[in-house]
CSV table of C-alpha atoms in Angstrom, one decimal:
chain,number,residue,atom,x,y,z
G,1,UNK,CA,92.7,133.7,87.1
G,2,UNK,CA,93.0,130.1,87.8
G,3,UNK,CA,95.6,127.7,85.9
G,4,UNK,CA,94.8,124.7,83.7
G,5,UNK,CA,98.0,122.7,83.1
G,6,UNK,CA,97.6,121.1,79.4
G,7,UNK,CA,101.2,120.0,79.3
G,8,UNK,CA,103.6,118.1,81.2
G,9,UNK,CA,107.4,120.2,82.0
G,10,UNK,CA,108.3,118.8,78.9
G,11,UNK,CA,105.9,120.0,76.5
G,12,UNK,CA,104.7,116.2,75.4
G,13,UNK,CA,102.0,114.6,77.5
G,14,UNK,CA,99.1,115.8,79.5
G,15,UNK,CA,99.9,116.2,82.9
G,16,UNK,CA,97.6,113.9,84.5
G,17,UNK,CA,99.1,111.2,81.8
G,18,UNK,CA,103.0,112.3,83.3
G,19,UNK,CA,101.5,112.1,86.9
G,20,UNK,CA,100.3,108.3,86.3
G,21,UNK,CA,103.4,107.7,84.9
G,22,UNK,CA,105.6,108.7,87.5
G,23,UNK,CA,103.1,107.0,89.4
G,24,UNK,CA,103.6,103.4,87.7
G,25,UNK,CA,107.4,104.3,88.1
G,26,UNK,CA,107.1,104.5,91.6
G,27,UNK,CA,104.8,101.6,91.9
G,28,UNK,CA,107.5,99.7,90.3
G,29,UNK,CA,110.6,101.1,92.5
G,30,UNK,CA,108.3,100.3,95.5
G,31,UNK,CA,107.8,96.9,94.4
G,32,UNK,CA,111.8,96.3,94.0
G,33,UNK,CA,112.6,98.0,97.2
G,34,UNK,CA,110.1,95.7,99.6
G,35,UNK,CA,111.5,93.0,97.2
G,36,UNK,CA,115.0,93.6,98.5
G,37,UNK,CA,114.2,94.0,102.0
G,38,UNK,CA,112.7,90.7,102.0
G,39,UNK,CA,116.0,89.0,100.7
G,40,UNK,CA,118.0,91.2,103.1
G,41,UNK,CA,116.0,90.2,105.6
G,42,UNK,CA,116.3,86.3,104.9
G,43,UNK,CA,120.1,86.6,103.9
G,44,UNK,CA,121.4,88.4,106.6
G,45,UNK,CA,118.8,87.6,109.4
G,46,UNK,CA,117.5,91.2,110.2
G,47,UNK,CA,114.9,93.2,108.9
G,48,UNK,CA,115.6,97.0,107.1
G,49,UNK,CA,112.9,98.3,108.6
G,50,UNK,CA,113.7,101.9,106.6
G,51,UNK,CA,114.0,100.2,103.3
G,52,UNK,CA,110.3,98.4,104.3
G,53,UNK,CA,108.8,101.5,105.4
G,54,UNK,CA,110.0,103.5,102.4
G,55,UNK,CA,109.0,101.1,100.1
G,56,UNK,CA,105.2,100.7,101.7
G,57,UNK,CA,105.2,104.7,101.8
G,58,UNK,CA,106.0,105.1,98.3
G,59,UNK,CA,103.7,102.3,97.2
G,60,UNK,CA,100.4,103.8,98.8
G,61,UNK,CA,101.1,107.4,97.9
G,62,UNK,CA,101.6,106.3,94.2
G,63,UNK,CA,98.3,103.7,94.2
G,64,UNK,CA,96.9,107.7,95.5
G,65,UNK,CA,98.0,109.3,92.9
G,66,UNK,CA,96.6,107.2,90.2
G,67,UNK,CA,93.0,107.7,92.2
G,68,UNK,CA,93.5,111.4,91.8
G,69,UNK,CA,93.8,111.3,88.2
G,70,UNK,CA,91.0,109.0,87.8
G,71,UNK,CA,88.7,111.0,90.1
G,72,UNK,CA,90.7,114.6,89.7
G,73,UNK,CA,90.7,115.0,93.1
G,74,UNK,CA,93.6,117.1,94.7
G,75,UNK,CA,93.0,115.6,98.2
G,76,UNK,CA,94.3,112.3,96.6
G,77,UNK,CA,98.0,113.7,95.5
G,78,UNK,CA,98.7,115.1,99.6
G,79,UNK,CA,100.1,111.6,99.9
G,80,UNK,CA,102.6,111.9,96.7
G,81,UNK,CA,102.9,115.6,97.7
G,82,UNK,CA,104.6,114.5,101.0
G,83,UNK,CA,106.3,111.6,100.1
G,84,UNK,CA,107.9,113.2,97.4
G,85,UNK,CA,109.2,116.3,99.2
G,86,UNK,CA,110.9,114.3,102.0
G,87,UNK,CA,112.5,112.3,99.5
G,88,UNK,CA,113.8,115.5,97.5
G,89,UNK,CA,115.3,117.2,100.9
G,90,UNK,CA,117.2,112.9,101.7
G,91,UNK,CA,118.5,113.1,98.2
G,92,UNK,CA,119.2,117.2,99.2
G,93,UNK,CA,121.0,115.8,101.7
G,94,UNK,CA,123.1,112.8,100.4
G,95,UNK,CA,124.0,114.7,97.8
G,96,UNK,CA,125.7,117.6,99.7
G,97,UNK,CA,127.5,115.1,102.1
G,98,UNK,CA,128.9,113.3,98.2
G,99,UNK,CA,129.7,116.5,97.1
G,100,UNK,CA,132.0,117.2,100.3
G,101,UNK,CA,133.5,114.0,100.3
G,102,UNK,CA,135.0,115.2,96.4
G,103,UNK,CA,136.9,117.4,98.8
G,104,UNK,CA,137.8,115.3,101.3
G,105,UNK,CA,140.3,112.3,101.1
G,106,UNK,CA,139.5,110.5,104.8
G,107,UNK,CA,135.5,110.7,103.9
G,108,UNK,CA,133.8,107.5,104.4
G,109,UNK,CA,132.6,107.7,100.4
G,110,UNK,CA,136.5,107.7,99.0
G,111,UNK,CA,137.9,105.6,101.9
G,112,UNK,CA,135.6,102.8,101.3
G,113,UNK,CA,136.1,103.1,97.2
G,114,UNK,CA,139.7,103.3,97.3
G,115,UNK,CA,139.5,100.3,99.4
G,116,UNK,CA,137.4,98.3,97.5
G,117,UNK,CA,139.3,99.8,94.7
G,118,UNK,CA,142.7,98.3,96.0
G,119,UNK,CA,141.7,94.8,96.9
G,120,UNK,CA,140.4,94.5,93.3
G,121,UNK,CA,143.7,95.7,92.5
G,122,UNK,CA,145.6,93.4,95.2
G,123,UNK,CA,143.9,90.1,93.9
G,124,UNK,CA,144.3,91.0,90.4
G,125,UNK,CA,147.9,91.5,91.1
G,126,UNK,CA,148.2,88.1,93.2
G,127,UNK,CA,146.3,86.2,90.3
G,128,UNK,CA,149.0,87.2,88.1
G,129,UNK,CA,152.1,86.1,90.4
G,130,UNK,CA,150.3,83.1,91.1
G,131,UNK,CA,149.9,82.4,87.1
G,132,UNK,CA,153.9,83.7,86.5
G,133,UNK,CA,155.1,82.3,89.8
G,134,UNK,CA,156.7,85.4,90.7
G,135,UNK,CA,158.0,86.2,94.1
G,136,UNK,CA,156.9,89.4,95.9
G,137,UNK,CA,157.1,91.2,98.5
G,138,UNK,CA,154.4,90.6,101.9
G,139,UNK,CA,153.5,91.9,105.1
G,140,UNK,CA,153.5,88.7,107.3
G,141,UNK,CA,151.6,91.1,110.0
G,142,UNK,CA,148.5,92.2,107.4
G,143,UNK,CA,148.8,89.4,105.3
G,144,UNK,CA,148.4,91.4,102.1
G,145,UNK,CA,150.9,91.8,98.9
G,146,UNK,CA,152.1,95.3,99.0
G,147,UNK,CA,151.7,97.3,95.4
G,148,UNK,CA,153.7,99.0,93.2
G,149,UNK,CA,154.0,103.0,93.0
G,150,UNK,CA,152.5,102.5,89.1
G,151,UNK,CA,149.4,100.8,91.0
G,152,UNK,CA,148.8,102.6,93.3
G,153,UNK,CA,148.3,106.0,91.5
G,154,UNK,CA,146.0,103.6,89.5
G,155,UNK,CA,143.9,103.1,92.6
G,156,UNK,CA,143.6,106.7,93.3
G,157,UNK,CA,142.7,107.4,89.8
G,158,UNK,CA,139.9,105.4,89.7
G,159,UNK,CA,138.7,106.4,93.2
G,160,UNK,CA,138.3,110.0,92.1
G,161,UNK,CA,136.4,109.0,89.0
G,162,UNK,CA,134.3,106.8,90.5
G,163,UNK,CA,133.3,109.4,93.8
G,164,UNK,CA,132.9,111.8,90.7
G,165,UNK,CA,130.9,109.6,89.0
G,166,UNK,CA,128.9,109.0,92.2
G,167,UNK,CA,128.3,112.9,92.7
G,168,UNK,CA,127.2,112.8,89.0
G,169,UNK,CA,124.3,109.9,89.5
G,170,UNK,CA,123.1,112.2,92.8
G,171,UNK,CA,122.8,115.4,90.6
G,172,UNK,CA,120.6,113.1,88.2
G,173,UNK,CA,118.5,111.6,91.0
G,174,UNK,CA,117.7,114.7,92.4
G,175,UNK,CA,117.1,116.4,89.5
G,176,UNK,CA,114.4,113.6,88.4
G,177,UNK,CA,112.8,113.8,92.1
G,178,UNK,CA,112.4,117.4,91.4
G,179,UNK,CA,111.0,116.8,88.4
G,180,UNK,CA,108.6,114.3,89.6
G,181,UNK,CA,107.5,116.6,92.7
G,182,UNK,CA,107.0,119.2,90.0
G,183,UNK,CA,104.8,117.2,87.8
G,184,UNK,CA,102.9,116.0,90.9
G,185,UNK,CA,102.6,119.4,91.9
G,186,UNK,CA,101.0,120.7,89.0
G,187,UNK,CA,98.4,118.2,88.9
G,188,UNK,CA,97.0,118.8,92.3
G,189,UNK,CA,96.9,122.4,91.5
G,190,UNK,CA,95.1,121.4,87.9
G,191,UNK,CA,92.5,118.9,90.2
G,192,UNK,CA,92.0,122.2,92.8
G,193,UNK,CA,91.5,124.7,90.6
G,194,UNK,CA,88.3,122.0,88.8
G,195,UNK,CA,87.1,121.5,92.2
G,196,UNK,CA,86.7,125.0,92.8
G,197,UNK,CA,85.5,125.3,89.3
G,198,UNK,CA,87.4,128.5,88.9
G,199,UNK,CA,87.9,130.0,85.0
G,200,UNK,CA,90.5,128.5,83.5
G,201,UNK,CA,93.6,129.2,80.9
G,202,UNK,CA,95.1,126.7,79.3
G,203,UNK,CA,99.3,126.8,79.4
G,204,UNK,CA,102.1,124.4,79.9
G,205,UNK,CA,103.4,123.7,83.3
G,206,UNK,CA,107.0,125.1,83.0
G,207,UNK,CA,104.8,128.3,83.3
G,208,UNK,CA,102.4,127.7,86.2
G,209,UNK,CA,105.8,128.9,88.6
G,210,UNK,CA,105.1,132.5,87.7
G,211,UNK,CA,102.0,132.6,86.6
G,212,UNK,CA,101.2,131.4,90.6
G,213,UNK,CA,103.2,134.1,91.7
G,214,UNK,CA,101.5,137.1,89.7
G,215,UNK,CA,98.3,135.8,90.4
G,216,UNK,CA,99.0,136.0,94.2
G,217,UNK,CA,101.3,138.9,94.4
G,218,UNK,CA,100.1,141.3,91.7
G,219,UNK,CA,96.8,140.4,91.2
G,220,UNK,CA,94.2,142.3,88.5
G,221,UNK,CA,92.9,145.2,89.6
């Protein structure tokens, strides 16, 4: 027996009304990404062609999606479909290579933190000798003030939390592009199974996993 999703993963909304949406979301991100292309473009004198293609991508696929759920047709969400599953395995991706770099001290993620980290630290540090006109100690070959022991660990403290607070923001992104690609999922399986005009049940779409599976593994005899 065919599915009919009547609720969204969380129980709320209609899942065409969560697929539009995510939809508008991604409209919106779209919008902001070409938007920051454009000024990266004109600031720095080259064009991110990535960040322009992923923005366009994401624009049509979404603009396809809210045609699907106007006109329930499944063919329309194949764009989405795509779109969002490459998206899931990039943010797969970035955030095993975070997750590594927890581990690693020379990794590009804590080296560039824990530098950024210690020139915050450095011109906070001269701001204060320059307001107590305090002598200190300098490298006349790098130019920089050298900082205390006390400082230092500071700097490494707050490199950890922030590459764990970085790992933390992936976890979330990827968890809401799964949930998105789910939601998206659902609906072209609601729109195919009305195309087809196959009998329908009516459950909530943290089911349809299983209920997929038993239908096509251990069918009714």
């Amino acid at each position: 027996m065919a599915i009919r999703l009547e609720k969204c993963c969380c129980g709320l909304i209609k899942i065409e009304t969560g697929s539009r949406i995510f939809a508008i979301l991604a409209i919106i991100s779209s919008l902001v990404l070409l938007g920051l292309a454009f000024f990266h473009k004109h600031l720095y004198r080259w064009e991110p062609y990535f960040m322009s293609l992923a923005g366009i991508l994401q624009l049509v696929a979404a603009i396809f999606v809210l045609l699907a759920c106007a006109k329930r047709r499944d063919d329309f969400m194949v764009p989405q479909l795509i779109v969002g599953f490459l998206v899931v395995v990039m943010v797969l991706i970035a955030t095993g290579v975070v997750f590594y770099s927890q581990f690693d001290r020379d990794s590009k993620l804590q080296t560039f933190v824990r530098k950024a980290v210690t020139n915050m630290e450095i011109d906070a540090r001269a701001n204060r000798i320059h307001e107590n006109n305090e002598t200190v100690d300098s490298s006349e070959d790098e130019g920089t003030i050298a900082l205390p022991k006390e400082e230092q660990m500071d700097v490494d403290k707050w490199t950890r939390i922030i590459c764990l607070s970085t790992l933390l923001f992936s976890v979330l992104v990827l968890a809401y592009n799964i949930w998105y690609l789910a939601t998206y999922w659902c609906a072209y399986t609601l729109f195919q199974d009305l195309r087809e005009q196959k009998p329908m049940k009516t459950i909530q779409c943290k089911q349809v996993i299983s209920e997929r599976i038993s239908d096509r593994f251990f069918p009714a005899i």
